[in-house]
Amino acid sequence: MITFKRIAIVMLVLAAGASSVFSQDSTSVDLLNQLNDSIGKQAAEMDDVNSIFKATQIVNLPTVEQPGRNNLQFIIMHRFGKLDGGLYQLFGLDNATIRFGLDYGLTDRLSIGIGRSSLDKTYDASFKYKLLQQREHKMPVAVSLNEWATVQTIKYDDKPYLNAKYRTAYTSQLLIARKFNRNLSLEVVPTWVHYNLVPTPEDQNDVFLLGLAGRMKLTKRLSLDLEYDLLPGDPMPSRDIKPSFGVGLDIETGGHVFQFVFSNSQGMIGPYYLTETNGTWGNGDIYFGFNISRAFGWKKTKAK
Amino acid sequence: MKRLFFLIMVLALISVKSEAQSYFTRGGQISFFSKSPVEDIKAENHQVLAIIDPVRHKLAFNLLIKGFLFEKQLMQDHFNEDVMESDRFPKATFTGSMKEGVKEGLNHVHLTGQLTIRGITKPLNTMADLELKNQVLHGNCQFKISLADYKIKIPAVLKNNIAPDILVTVNVDCKLMQKK
């Protein structure tokens, strides 16, 4: 009986000692483990894959990125003349075309944009709608719909009858992108260009293309971008169009993204780079240029 | 008789343990602020998990880096992708203890503990105000952390935009946790 009592006391003392040691050293870790259990749920809800690309376009092809709600992006796109212009044209620097654009996020999924290109004095209006958001576990790709309407306003002395209806073209693109890992993102872009008027009866009013694009991060703030627009058949014989191919180098700082680009297209918006590219890389028909975008935000973080 | 005594002691021990009361929230707020000659940068997280145990003088915080909201979406993207690498280091945590006990009313306490950001753990000592009222424990606290301590690198072009020391403000309302 006495031995039992002793054992009981020893056990109690040990138990008490153990529990006090336990509470001294590991309670805070214990508390953290409790929190870790509940943060799992939060993490599952916040598994959106962001920053699939850095900018809203690769070189000319749009990306699935867009300004968020109440964010405004101002973009200046610049293409100099052909590099083969030689010293006389200072390798193209004498002839520059430029586009200014404003894009605004109405919601986190819908953004609208307007722009003006000096090439053919073209005005454009566009919207981008995010259909699907890439998610860590549930959704393998991001999908956005991109729509452009373009109207060129350059004056033709010989064709004064061309009214706005005939000067308008539409570009519809489905942007399907996936960020494979921290460094590599790829995008496939089925594209449909519709012209209200084409130069000759042989030319088709509807042109279908397949854009392929990718970004490879070189360092945290530097990435290499490539894009190619696959053009099946010869839908526009009078124009002798070539597939557009572009290479870009993105450099990002705080609110800016600088893109240095080389492309065989002088136009910077659909349908220009898609169906009016006639240069080939092999002949030195390369336009050097840059895109600079600056973001402005007014979204106030919700107070309480 | 001995068995009964043993049982009573065990029960007593269990009841002592269950007396430990924790205060808990999922909606704590932590914001940080960087003041530099070029611009002020501010972000807020409203989904901070916090647990405070005034009996054992322990506390722990846990938050997802992705939960910080910025005014500019682009800034938020850069913060997650480049600065904090939140896909690699999704969480920031704090575990620590209070020197003083917590009584009903306002308490000033000394906190010491370990703050983990980007997988790097550094000691943190700071003062905090804890107010216990109607079974709600309100805590607030401010401290500075240095970017260099957590190996947060800022590119040369942005050196002037971001302060080397970031002011962190913590605000939590923890409710008494019901034991299972």
Tab-separated table of C-alpha atoms in Angstrom:
chain	number	residue	atom	x	y	z
A	1	MET	CA	0.000	0.000	0.000
A	2	ILE	CA	2.727	2.386	0.967
A	3	THR	CA	4.646	1.616	-2.205
A	4	PHE	CA	1.571	2.325	-4.263
A	5	LYS	CA	1.156	5.701	-2.584
A	6	ARG	CA	4.787	6.498	-3.275
A	7	ILE	CA	4.502	5.525	-6.889
A	8	ALA	CA	1.406	7.650	-7.222
A	9	ILE	CA	3.133	10.684	-5.756
A	10	VAL	CA	6.232	10.213	-7.878
A	11	MET	CA	4.092	9.906	-10.963
A	12	LEU	CA	2.143	13.011	-10.092
A	13	VAL	CA	5.278	14.998	-9.470
A	14	LEU	CA	6.710	13.795	-12.748
A	15	ALA	CA	3.504	14.607	-14.570
A	16	ALA	CA	3.338	18.062	-13.043
A	17	GLY	CA	6.998	18.638	-13.793
A	18	ALA	CA	6.582	17.485	-17.360
A	19	SER	CA	3.553	19.680	-17.903
A	20	SER	CA	5.290	22.726	-16.466
A	21	VAL	CA	8.325	22.143	-18.658
A	22	PHE	CA	5.970	21.739	-21.559
A	23	SER	CA	4.192	25.009	-20.880
A	24	GLN	CA	7.447	26.867	-20.337
A	25	ASP	CA	9.075	26.059	-23.618
A	26	SER	CA	6.666	25.004	-26.235
A	27	THR	CA	3.341	26.686	-25.536
A	28	SER	CA	3.981	29.485	-27.975
A	29	VAL	CA	4.994	26.974	-30.635
A	30	ASP	CA	1.915	25.016	-29.638
A	31	LEU	CA	-0.227	28.103	-30.145
A	32	LEU	CA	1.372	28.652	-33.520
A	33	ASN	CA	0.509	25.102	-34.527
A	34	GLN	CA	-3.116	25.839	-33.711
A	35	LEU	CA	-2.913	28.875	-35.987
A	36	ASN	CA	-1.250	26.849	-38.724
A	37	ASP	CA	-4.287	24.592	-38.767
A	38	SER	CA	-6.586	27.516	-39.490
A	39	ILE	CA	-4.316	29.291	-41.973
A	40	GLY	CA	-4.538	26.308	-44.315
A	41	LYS	CA	-8.103	27.292	-45.181
A	42	GLN	CA	-7.051	30.873	-45.921
A	43	ALA	CA	-4.205	29.672	-48.106
A	44	ALA	CA	-6.591	27.479	-50.074
A	45	GLU	CA	-8.778	30.507	-50.774
A	46	MET	CA	-5.839	32.688	-51.736
A	47	ASP	CA	-4.249	30.357	-54.264
A	48	ASP	CA	-4.618	32.640	-57.285
A	49	VAL	CA	-1.567	32.507	-59.499
A	50	ASN	CA	-0.507	36.102	-60.106
A	51	SER	CA	2.035	37.844	-62.304
A	52	ILE	CA	1.796	35.348	-65.132
A	53	PHE	CA	3.387	38.042	-67.287
A	54	LYS	CA	4.884	41.345	-66.293
A	55	ALA	CA	3.146	43.655	-68.729
A	56	THR	CA	-0.199	43.782	-70.510
A	57	GLN	CA	1.450	42.749	-73.782
A	58	ILE	CA	4.348	40.476	-74.705
A	59	VAL	CA	5.633	42.587	-77.571
A	60	ASN	CA	2.423	43.209	-79.486
A	61	LEU	CA	0.321	40.250	-78.427
A	62	PRO	CA	-1.817	40.967	-75.389
A	63	THR	CA	-1.185	38.968	-72.205
A	64	VAL	CA	-3.706	37.879	-69.607
A	65	GLU	CA	-2.486	40.717	-67.386
A	66	GLN	CA	-4.694	43.771	-67.052
A	67	PRO	CA	-4.948	46.734	-64.715
A	68	GLY	CA	-6.836	45.843	-61.537
A	69	ARG	CA	-9.941	47.628	-60.302
A	70	ASN	CA	-9.575	51.426	-60.295
A	71	ASN	CA	-6.063	51.145	-61.692
A	72	LEU	CA	-5.075	53.120	-64.744
A	73	GLN	CA	-2.270	52.191	-67.056
A	74	PHE	CA	-0.702	54.620	-69.451
A	75	ILE	CA	1.346	53.006	-72.171
A	76	ILE	CA	3.650	54.468	-74.791
A	77	MET	CA	4.626	52.104	-77.564
A	78	HIS	CA	7.285	53.108	-79.976
A	79	ARG	CA	8.660	51.460	-83.101
A	80	PHE	CA	11.486	52.953	-85.083
A	81	GLY	CA	12.049	52.269	-88.764
A	82	LYS	CA	13.683	49.176	-90.169
A	83	LEU	CA	17.149	48.376	-88.920
A	84	ASP	CA	18.310	47.913	-92.527
A	85	GLY	CA	17.804	51.606	-93.206
A	86	GLY	CA	21.532	51.978	-92.766
A	87	LEU	CA	23.366	55.005	-91.539
A	88	TYR	CA	21.350	57.269	-93.830
A	89	GLN	CA	18.236	56.513	-91.757
A	90	LEU	CA	20.366	55.987	-88.637
A	91	PHE	CA	19.201	52.361	-88.574
A	92	GLY	CA	15.577	53.343	-88.505
A	93	LEU	CA	15.707	56.039	-85.860
A	94	ASP	CA	14.505	58.658	-88.362
A	95	ASN	CA	11.152	57.011	-88.834
A	96	ALA	CA	9.265	56.326	-85.682
A	97	THR	CA	5.682	55.336	-85.173
A	98	ILE	CA	4.089	55.684	-81.820
A	99	ARG	CA	0.991	54.606	-79.994
A	100	PHE	CA	-0.399	56.083	-76.814
A	101	GLY	CA	-2.855	54.038	-74.833
A	102	LEU	CA	-4.868	54.235	-71.662
A	103	ASP	CA	-6.252	51.142	-69.985
A	104	TYR	CA	-8.494	51.259	-66.975
A	105	GLY	CA	-9.713	48.475	-64.719
A	106	LEU	CA	-13.451	48.764	-64.153
A	107	THR	CA	-13.370	45.637	-62.039
A	108	ASP	CA	-10.620	43.160	-61.290
A	109	ARG	CA	-11.910	41.117	-64.231
A	110	LEU	CA	-12.827	43.770	-66.792
A	111	SER	CA	-10.602	46.465	-68.192
A	112	ILE	CA	-11.256	48.881	-71.032
A	113	GLY	CA	-8.791	50.760	-73.150
A	114	ILE	CA	-8.417	53.421	-75.796
A	115	GLY	CA	-5.450	54.311	-77.912
A	116	ARG	CA	-4.134	56.201	-80.862
A	117	SER	CA	-1.423	55.032	-83.250
A	118	SER	CA	0.393	57.303	-85.628
A	119	LEU	CA	0.476	54.481	-88.193
A	120	ASP	CA	-2.534	55.186	-90.482
A	121	LYS	CA	-3.721	57.594	-87.763
A	122	THR	CA	-5.583	54.743	-86.140
A	123	TYR	CA	-7.828	54.979	-83.110
A	124	ASP	CA	-8.552	51.868	-81.130
A	125	ALA	CA	-10.905	50.804	-78.399
A	126	SER	CA	-10.567	47.547	-76.574
A	127	PHE	CA	-11.656	45.529	-73.605
A	128	LYS	CA	-10.191	42.572	-71.820
A	129	TYR	CA	-12.299	40.265	-69.730
A	130	LYS	CA	-10.869	37.634	-67.434
A	131	LEU	CA	-12.905	34.463	-67.899
A	132	LEU	CA	-10.778	32.181	-65.752
A	133	GLN	CA	-8.103	32.805	-63.175
A	134	GLN	CA	-5.240	30.349	-62.876
A	135	ARG	CA	-5.238	28.721	-59.461
A	136	GLU	CA	-2.658	26.607	-57.716
A	137	HIS	CA	-4.778	23.494	-57.449
A	138	LYS	CA	-8.142	24.019	-59.074
A	139	MET	CA	-7.486	25.778	-62.360
A	140	PRO	CA	-4.496	25.018	-64.601
A	141	VAL	CA	-4.824	28.002	-66.966
A	142	ALA	CA	-5.874	31.630	-67.054
A	143	VAL	CA	-8.231	32.568	-69.860
A	144	SER	CA	-9.142	36.079	-70.972
A	145	LEU	CA	-11.126	37.457	-73.851
A	146	ASN	CA	-9.593	40.387	-75.676
A	147	GLU	CA	-11.552	42.476	-78.168
A	148	TRP	CA	-10.315	45.335	-80.303
A	149	ALA	CA	-12.111	47.697	-82.636
A	150	THR	CA	-9.832	49.841	-84.783
A	151	VAL	CA	-10.656	52.651	-87.117
A	152	GLN	CA	-8.070	54.300	-89.306
A	153	THR	CA	-8.574	57.957	-90.081
A	154	ILE	CA	-5.746	58.698	-92.491
A	155	LYS	CA	-6.953	60.764	-95.469
A	156	TYR	CA	-6.787	59.254	-98.941
A	157	ASP	CA	-6.961	61.808	-101.749
A	158	ASP	CA	-7.899	59.098	-104.212
A	159	LYS	CA	-10.485	57.302	-102.069
A	160	PRO	CA	-12.589	59.995	-100.398
A	161	TYR	CA	-15.609	57.688	-100.374
A	162	LEU	CA	-14.134	55.386	-97.750
A	163	ASN	CA	-16.303	56.086	-94.731
A	164	ALA	CA	-15.790	54.977	-91.142
A	165	LYS	CA	-17.646	51.714	-91.652
A	166	TYR	CA	-15.131	50.607	-94.263
A	167	ARG	CA	-12.201	51.790	-92.226
A	168	THR	CA	-13.099	49.683	-89.229
A	169	ALA	CA	-11.695	46.282	-88.301
A	170	TYR	CA	-12.242	43.982	-85.365
A	171	THR	CA	-9.823	41.660	-83.628
A	172	SER	CA	-11.011	38.962	-81.235
A	173	GLN	CA	-8.521	36.993	-79.223
A	174	LEU	CA	-8.852	34.282	-76.656
A	175	LEU	CA	-5.839	34.421	-74.366
A	176	ILE	CA	-4.998	31.103	-72.770
A	177	ALA	CA	-1.991	31.306	-70.482
A	178	ARG	CA	-0.295	29.221	-67.881
A	179	LYS	CA	2.473	30.033	-65.457
A	180	PHE	CA	4.375	26.768	-65.303
A	181	ASN	CA	6.741	27.847	-62.589
A	182	ARG	CA	8.290	30.985	-61.157
A	183	ASN	CA	10.220	31.608	-64.349
A	184	LEU	CA	8.250	30.249	-67.257
A	185	SER	CA	4.840	31.319	-68.570
A	186	LEU	CA	3.378	30.377	-71.926
A	187	GLU	CA	0.368	31.645	-73.810
A	188	VAL	CA	-1.674	30.429	-76.760
A	189	VAL	CA	-3.851	32.950	-78.555
A	190	PRO	CA	-6.469	31.845	-81.081
A	191	THR	CA	-7.164	35.012	-83.054
A	192	TRP	CA	-9.867	36.135	-85.453
A	193	VAL	CA	-9.475	39.342	-87.417
A	194	HIS	CA	-12.449	40.751	-89.273
A	195	TYR	CA	-12.125	43.524	-91.853
A	196	ASN	CA	-15.225	45.371	-93.011
A	197	LEU	CA	-13.393	46.103	-96.234
A	198	VAL	CA	-10.402	44.415	-97.815
A	199	PRO	CA	-8.345	45.762	-100.744
A	200	THR	CA	-9.238	43.140	-103.374
A	201	PRO	CA	-11.930	40.477	-103.824
A	202	GLU	CA	-9.284	37.771	-103.421
A	203	ASP	CA	-8.555	38.895	-99.887
A	204	GLN	CA	-10.578	37.348	-97.134
A	205	ASN	CA	-12.507	39.509	-94.714
A	206	ASP	CA	-11.935	37.027	-91.932
A	207	VAL	CA	-8.425	35.936	-91.055
A	208	PHE	CA	-7.648	33.317	-88.455
A	209	LEU	CA	-4.302	33.059	-86.713
A	210	LEU	CA	-2.749	31.300	-83.782
A	211	GLY	CA	-0.470	33.322	-81.554
A	212	LEU	CA	2.175	31.619	-79.449
A	213	ALA	CA	4.017	33.506	-76.767
A	214	GLY	CA	6.149	33.019	-73.725
A	215	ARG	CA	8.162	34.705	-71.055
A	216	MET	CA	11.248	33.399	-69.368
A	217	LYS	CA	12.507	35.212	-66.318
A	218	LEU	CA	16.225	35.811	-66.396
A	219	THR	CA	16.479	37.544	-63.050
A	220	LYS	CA	13.843	38.817	-60.658
A	221	ARG	CA	13.284	41.973	-62.644
A	222	LEU	CA	14.351	40.949	-66.099
A	223	SER	CA	12.546	38.656	-68.459
A	224	LEU	CA	12.914	37.530	-72.046
A	225	ASP	CA	9.730	37.449	-74.099
A	226	LEU	CA	8.992	35.822	-77.443
A	227	GLU	CA	5.928	35.857	-79.616
A	228	TYR	CA	4.996	34.338	-82.951
A	229	ASP	CA	1.762	34.506	-84.881
A	230	LEU	CA	1.120	31.377	-86.861
A	231	LEU	CA	-0.648	32.261	-90.076
A	232	PRO	CA	-2.255	29.362	-91.932
A	233	GLY	CA	-2.544	29.714	-95.717
A	234	ASP	CA	-2.519	32.946	-97.650
A	235	PRO	CA	-5.688	34.761	-96.633
A	236	MET	CA	-4.644	38.151	-98.045
A	237	PRO	CA	-2.763	37.714	-101.349
A	238	SER	CA	-2.756	41.438	-102.159
A	239	ARG	CA	-0.865	42.255	-98.989
A	240	ASP	CA	1.619	39.381	-98.943
A	241	ILE	CA	1.470	39.157	-95.170
A	242	LYS	CA	4.109	37.431	-93.112
A	243	PRO	CA	3.814	35.940	-89.669
A	244	SER	CA	4.721	38.433	-86.978
A	245	PHE	CA	7.647	37.507	-84.783
A	246	GLY	CA	8.792	39.557	-81.842
A	247	VAL	CA	11.442	39.380	-79.141
A	248	GLY	CA	11.344	41.538	-76.058
A	249	LEU	CA	13.277	42.213	-72.906
A	250	ASP	CA	11.188	43.339	-69.926
A	251	ILE	CA	12.725	45.400	-67.185
A	252	GLU	CA	10.515	46.281	-64.305
A	253	THR	CA	10.886	48.893	-61.657
A	254	GLY	CA	8.289	50.035	-59.140
A	255	GLY	CA	5.395	51.384	-61.154
A	256	HIS	CA	6.977	51.048	-64.597
A	257	VAL	CA	7.583	48.226	-66.977
A	258	PHE	CA	10.088	48.921	-69.732
A	259	GLN	CA	10.111	46.607	-72.677
A	260	PHE	CA	12.792	46.721	-75.325
A	261	VAL	CA	11.501	44.947	-78.382
A	262	PHE	CA	12.505	43.762	-81.819
A	263	SER	CA	9.755	42.801	-84.222
A	264	ASN	CA	9.153	42.491	-87.927
A	265	SER	CA	5.862	44.364	-87.449
A	266	GLN	CA	5.587	48.099	-87.390
A	267	GLY	CA	1.986	48.132	-86.212
A	268	MET	CA	1.449	47.679	-82.512
A	269	ILE	CA	-2.193	46.713	-82.292
A	270	GLY	CA	-4.443	44.089	-83.817
A	271	PRO	CA	-5.066	43.823	-86.685
A	272	TYR	CA	-1.891	45.691	-87.758
A	273	TYR	CA	0.783	43.328	-86.494
A	274	LEU	CA	-1.402	40.345	-87.342
A	275	THR	CA	-2.338	41.040	-90.946
A	276	GLU	CA	-0.153	43.911	-92.105
A	277	THR	CA	3.267	42.539	-91.342
A	278	ASN	CA	5.282	42.252	-94.519
A	279	GLY	CA	8.821	42.273	-93.237
A	280	THR	CA	10.911	39.192	-92.640
A	281	TRP	CA	13.618	38.867	-90.040
A	282	GLY	CA	16.061	37.324	-92.503
A	283	ASN	CA	16.062	40.449	-94.684
A	284	GLY	CA	16.732	42.738	-91.799
A	285	ASP	CA	13.159	44.018	-91.781
A	286	ILE	CA	13.368	44.437	-88.051
A	287	TYR	CA	11.851	47.292	-86.146
A	288	PHE	CA	13.444	48.211	-82.870
A	289	GLY	CA	11.267	49.858	-80.296
A	290	PHE	CA	10.029	49.964	-76.772
A	291	ASN	CA	6.895	49.830	-74.705
A	292	ILE	CA	6.762	51.785	-71.478
A	293	SER	CA	3.839	51.394	-69.164
A	294	ARG	CA	3.156	53.320	-66.009
A	295	ALA	CA	0.489	52.291	-63.533
A	296	PHE	CA	-1.575	54.633	-61.407
A	297	GLY	CA	-3.824	53.416	-58.633
A	298	TRP	CA	-6.528	54.959	-56.555
A	299	LYS	CA	-7.818	51.857	-54.907
A	300	LYS	CA	-8.022	52.637	-51.228
A	301	THR	CA	-7.423	49.616	-49.049
A	302	LYS	CA	-10.596	49.056	-47.106
A	303	ALA	CA	-10.450	50.637	-43.662
A	304	LYS	CA	-11.643	48.072	-41.106
B	1	MET	CA	-9.161	4.905	-1.274
B	2	LYS	CA	-5.741	5.285	-2.855
B	3	ARG	CA	-7.299	4.931	-6.242
B	4	LEU	CA	-9.787	7.634	-5.450
B	5	PHE	CA	-6.995	9.919	-4.268
B	6	PHE	CA	-5.075	9.236	-7.467
B	7	LEU	CA	-8.149	9.942	-9.590
B	8	ILE	CA	-8.816	13.211	-7.787
B	9	MET	CA	-5.239	14.322	-8.336
B	10	VAL	CA	-5.392	13.473	-12.006
B	11	LEU	CA	-8.680	15.333	-12.367
B	12	ALA	CA	-7.234	18.300	-10.538
B	13	LEU	CA	-4.268	18.330	-12.878
B	14	ILE	CA	-6.524	18.214	-15.923
B	15	SER	CA	-8.677	21.031	-14.591
B	16	VAL	CA	-5.595	23.167	-13.992
B	17	LYS	CA	-4.614	22.663	-17.612
B	18	SER	CA	-8.054	23.523	-18.959
B	19	GLU	CA	-8.096	26.691	-16.915
B	20	ALA	CA	-5.602	28.129	-19.383
B	21	GLN	CA	-7.679	30.489	-21.474
B	22	SER	CA	-6.755	31.671	-24.905
B	23	TYR	CA	-7.981	34.626	-26.854
B	24	PHE	CA	-8.182	34.172	-30.595
B	25	THR	CA	-8.975	36.040	-33.816
B	26	ARG	CA	-8.883	35.375	-37.552
B	27	GLY	CA	-9.428	38.995	-38.492
B	28	GLY	CA	-6.464	40.766	-36.954
B	29	GLN	CA	-4.936	43.694	-38.780
B	30	ILE	CA	-1.317	44.267	-39.534
B	31	SER	CA	-0.188	47.122	-41.713
B	32	PHE	CA	3.206	48.325	-42.719
B	33	PHE	CA	4.393	51.687	-43.776
B	34	SER	CA	7.511	52.840	-45.558
B	35	LYS	CA	8.278	56.516	-45.698
B	36	SER	CA	10.869	57.684	-48.170
B	37	PRO	CA	11.627	60.987	-49.892
B	38	VAL	CA	10.047	59.670	-53.088
B	39	GLU	CA	6.877	58.001	-51.922
B	40	ASP	CA	4.946	56.491	-49.057
B	41	ILE	CA	4.142	52.828	-49.378
B	42	LYS	CA	1.437	51.285	-47.294
B	43	ALA	CA	-0.195	47.885	-47.195
B	44	GLU	CA	-2.729	46.249	-44.919
B	45	ASN	CA	-3.583	42.693	-44.046
B	46	HIS	CA	-6.973	42.098	-42.435
B	47	GLN	CA	-6.756	38.359	-42.155
B	48	VAL	CA	-4.157	37.945	-39.462
B	49	LEU	CA	-4.539	34.982	-37.172
B	50	ALA	CA	-3.602	35.692	-33.574
B	51	ILE	CA	-3.791	33.739	-30.364
B	52	ILE	CA	-2.981	35.187	-26.946
B	53	ASP	CA	-2.843	33.164	-23.769
B	54	PRO	CA	-2.689	35.575	-20.782
B	55	VAL	CA	-2.476	32.793	-18.233
B	56	ARG	CA	0.647	31.258	-19.668
B	57	HIS	CA	1.904	34.632	-20.935
B	58	LYS	CA	2.281	33.302	-24.470
B	59	LEU	CA	1.169	34.527	-27.835
B	60	ALA	CA	1.468	33.656	-31.510
B	61	PHE	CA	0.657	35.409	-34.801
B	62	ASN	CA	0.368	33.958	-38.267
B	63	LEU	CA	-0.422	35.615	-41.590
B	64	LEU	CA	-0.249	35.057	-45.327
B	65	ILE	CA	1.970	37.479	-47.238
B	66	LYS	CA	-0.503	37.382	-50.128
B	67	GLY	CA	-3.087	38.885	-47.802
B	68	PHE	CA	-1.397	42.301	-47.853
B	69	LEU	CA	-3.435	44.746	-49.924
B	70	PHE	CA	-1.838	47.720	-51.649
B	71	GLU	CA	-3.315	50.768	-53.261
B	72	LYS	CA	-1.656	49.914	-56.550
B	73	GLN	CA	-2.247	46.489	-57.915
B	74	LEU	CA	1.056	46.498	-59.776
B	75	MET	CA	2.875	47.250	-56.546
B	76	GLN	CA	1.120	44.342	-54.884
B	77	ASP	CA	2.172	42.059	-57.725
B	78	HIS	CA	5.789	43.124	-57.424
B	79	PHE	CA	5.672	42.782	-53.661
B	80	ASN	CA	4.500	39.181	-53.931
B	81	GLU	CA	6.527	38.094	-56.908
B	82	ASP	CA	9.855	39.829	-56.452
B	83	VAL	CA	10.227	41.325	-53.008
B	84	MET	CA	8.697	38.713	-50.721
B	85	GLU	CA	8.607	35.716	-53.075
B	86	SER	CA	5.333	34.738	-51.467
B	87	ASP	CA	5.018	31.546	-53.488
B	88	ARG	CA	8.196	30.348	-51.790
B	89	PHE	CA	7.622	31.904	-48.385
B	90	PRO	CA	3.859	32.212	-48.041
B	91	LYS	CA	3.727	33.013	-44.314
B	92	ALA	CA	5.083	35.339	-41.686
B	93	THR	CA	4.838	34.225	-38.063
B	94	PHE	CA	5.579	35.495	-34.590
B	95	THR	CA	5.814	33.418	-31.432
B	96	GLY	CA	6.614	35.017	-28.154
B	97	SER	CA	5.920	35.637	-24.541
B	98	MET	CA	4.868	38.533	-22.322
B	99	LYS	CA	6.851	39.482	-19.287
B	100	GLU	CA	3.844	40.783	-17.385
B	101	GLY	CA	0.475	39.230	-16.695
B	102	VAL	CA	-2.729	40.586	-18.163
B	103	LYS	CA	-5.376	41.989	-15.823
B	104	GLU	CA	-8.786	43.427	-16.571
B	105	GLY	CA	-8.281	46.893	-18.056
B	106	LEU	CA	-5.276	48.362	-19.859
B	107	ASN	CA	-1.901	46.644	-19.592
B	108	HIS	CA	1.472	47.673	-20.934
B	109	VAL	CA	3.495	44.568	-21.564
B	110	HIS	CA	6.966	43.733	-22.813
B	111	LEU	CA	6.988	41.229	-25.630
B	112	THR	CA	9.924	39.081	-26.563
B	113	GLY	CA	9.837	36.515	-29.286
B	114	GLN	CA	10.821	35.283	-32.686
B	115	LEU	CA	9.615	36.890	-35.898
B	116	THR	CA	9.878	34.786	-39.043
B	117	ILE	CA	9.675	36.431	-42.464
B	118	ARG	CA	10.839	34.845	-45.713
B	119	GLY	CA	11.988	31.818	-43.759
B	120	ILE	CA	14.377	33.924	-41.678
B	121	THR	CA	13.856	34.056	-37.919
B	122	LYS	CA	15.037	37.014	-35.878
B	123	PRO	CA	14.377	38.018	-32.277
B	124	LEU	CA	11.920	40.830	-31.675
B	125	ASN	CA	11.488	42.863	-28.510
B	126	THR	CA	8.785	45.473	-28.267
B	127	MET	CA	6.160	47.043	-26.058
B	128	ALA	CA	2.480	46.381	-26.547
B	129	ASP	CA	-0.809	47.597	-25.132
B	130	LEU	CA	-3.257	44.882	-24.164
B	131	GLU	CA	-6.703	45.848	-22.983
B	132	LEU	CA	-8.951	43.192	-21.501
B	133	LYS	CA	-12.589	44.224	-21.432
B	134	ASN	CA	-15.785	42.151	-21.545
B	135	GLN	CA	-13.896	39.002	-22.457
B	136	VAL	CA	-12.331	40.723	-25.473
B	137	LEU	CA	-8.595	41.184	-25.516
B	138	HIS	CA	-7.620	44.156	-27.629
B	139	GLY	CA	-3.960	44.362	-28.511
B	140	ASN	CA	-1.972	46.946	-30.377
B	141	CYS	CA	1.667	47.368	-30.963
B	142	GLN	CA	4.153	49.122	-33.233
B	143	PHE	CA	7.675	48.148	-34.112
B	144	LYS	CA	10.239	48.596	-36.838
B	145	ILE	CA	11.844	45.889	-38.844
B	146	SER	CA	14.885	46.247	-41.015
B	147	LEU	CA	14.785	44.959	-44.588
B	148	ALA	CA	18.395	43.827	-44.327
B	149	ASP	CA	17.582	41.518	-41.393
B	150	TYR	CA	15.259	39.479	-43.579
B	151	LYS	CA	17.417	39.700	-46.690
B	152	ILE	CA	14.771	41.698	-48.535
B	153	LYS	CA	16.638	43.189	-51.465
B	154	ILE	CA	15.542	46.342	-53.183
B	155	PRO	CA	16.937	47.039	-56.674
B	156	ALA	CA	19.216	50.013	-57.071
B	157	VAL	CA	16.666	52.038	-59.053
B	158	LEU	CA	14.201	51.781	-56.166
B	159	LYS	CA	16.634	52.446	-53.333
B	160	ASN	CA	15.131	55.884	-52.786
B	161	ASN	CA	11.531	54.681	-52.951
B	162	ILE	CA	11.631	52.312	-50.019
B	163	ALA	CA	12.787	53.011	-46.482
B	164	PRO	CA	15.382	50.607	-45.034
B	165	ASP	CA	13.279	50.295	-41.877
B	166	ILE	CA	9.596	49.504	-42.158
B	167	LEU	CA	7.098	50.509	-39.493
B	168	VAL	CA	4.724	47.672	-38.627
B	169	THR	CA	1.434	48.308	-36.829
B	170	VAL	CA	-0.503	45.475	-35.217
B	171	ASN	CA	-4.141	45.716	-34.172
B	172	VAL	CA	-6.072	42.701	-32.956
B	173	ASP	CA	-9.373	42.057	-31.177
B	174	CYS	CA	-9.228	38.565	-29.761
B	175	LYS	CA	-12.234	36.783	-28.342
B	176	LEU	CA	-12.208	34.151	-25.648
B	177	MET	CA	-11.676	30.809	-27.311
B	178	GLN	CA	-14.126	28.049	-26.474
B	179	LYS	CA	-12.304	24.883	-25.468
B	180	LYS	CA	-13.288	21.745	-27.286
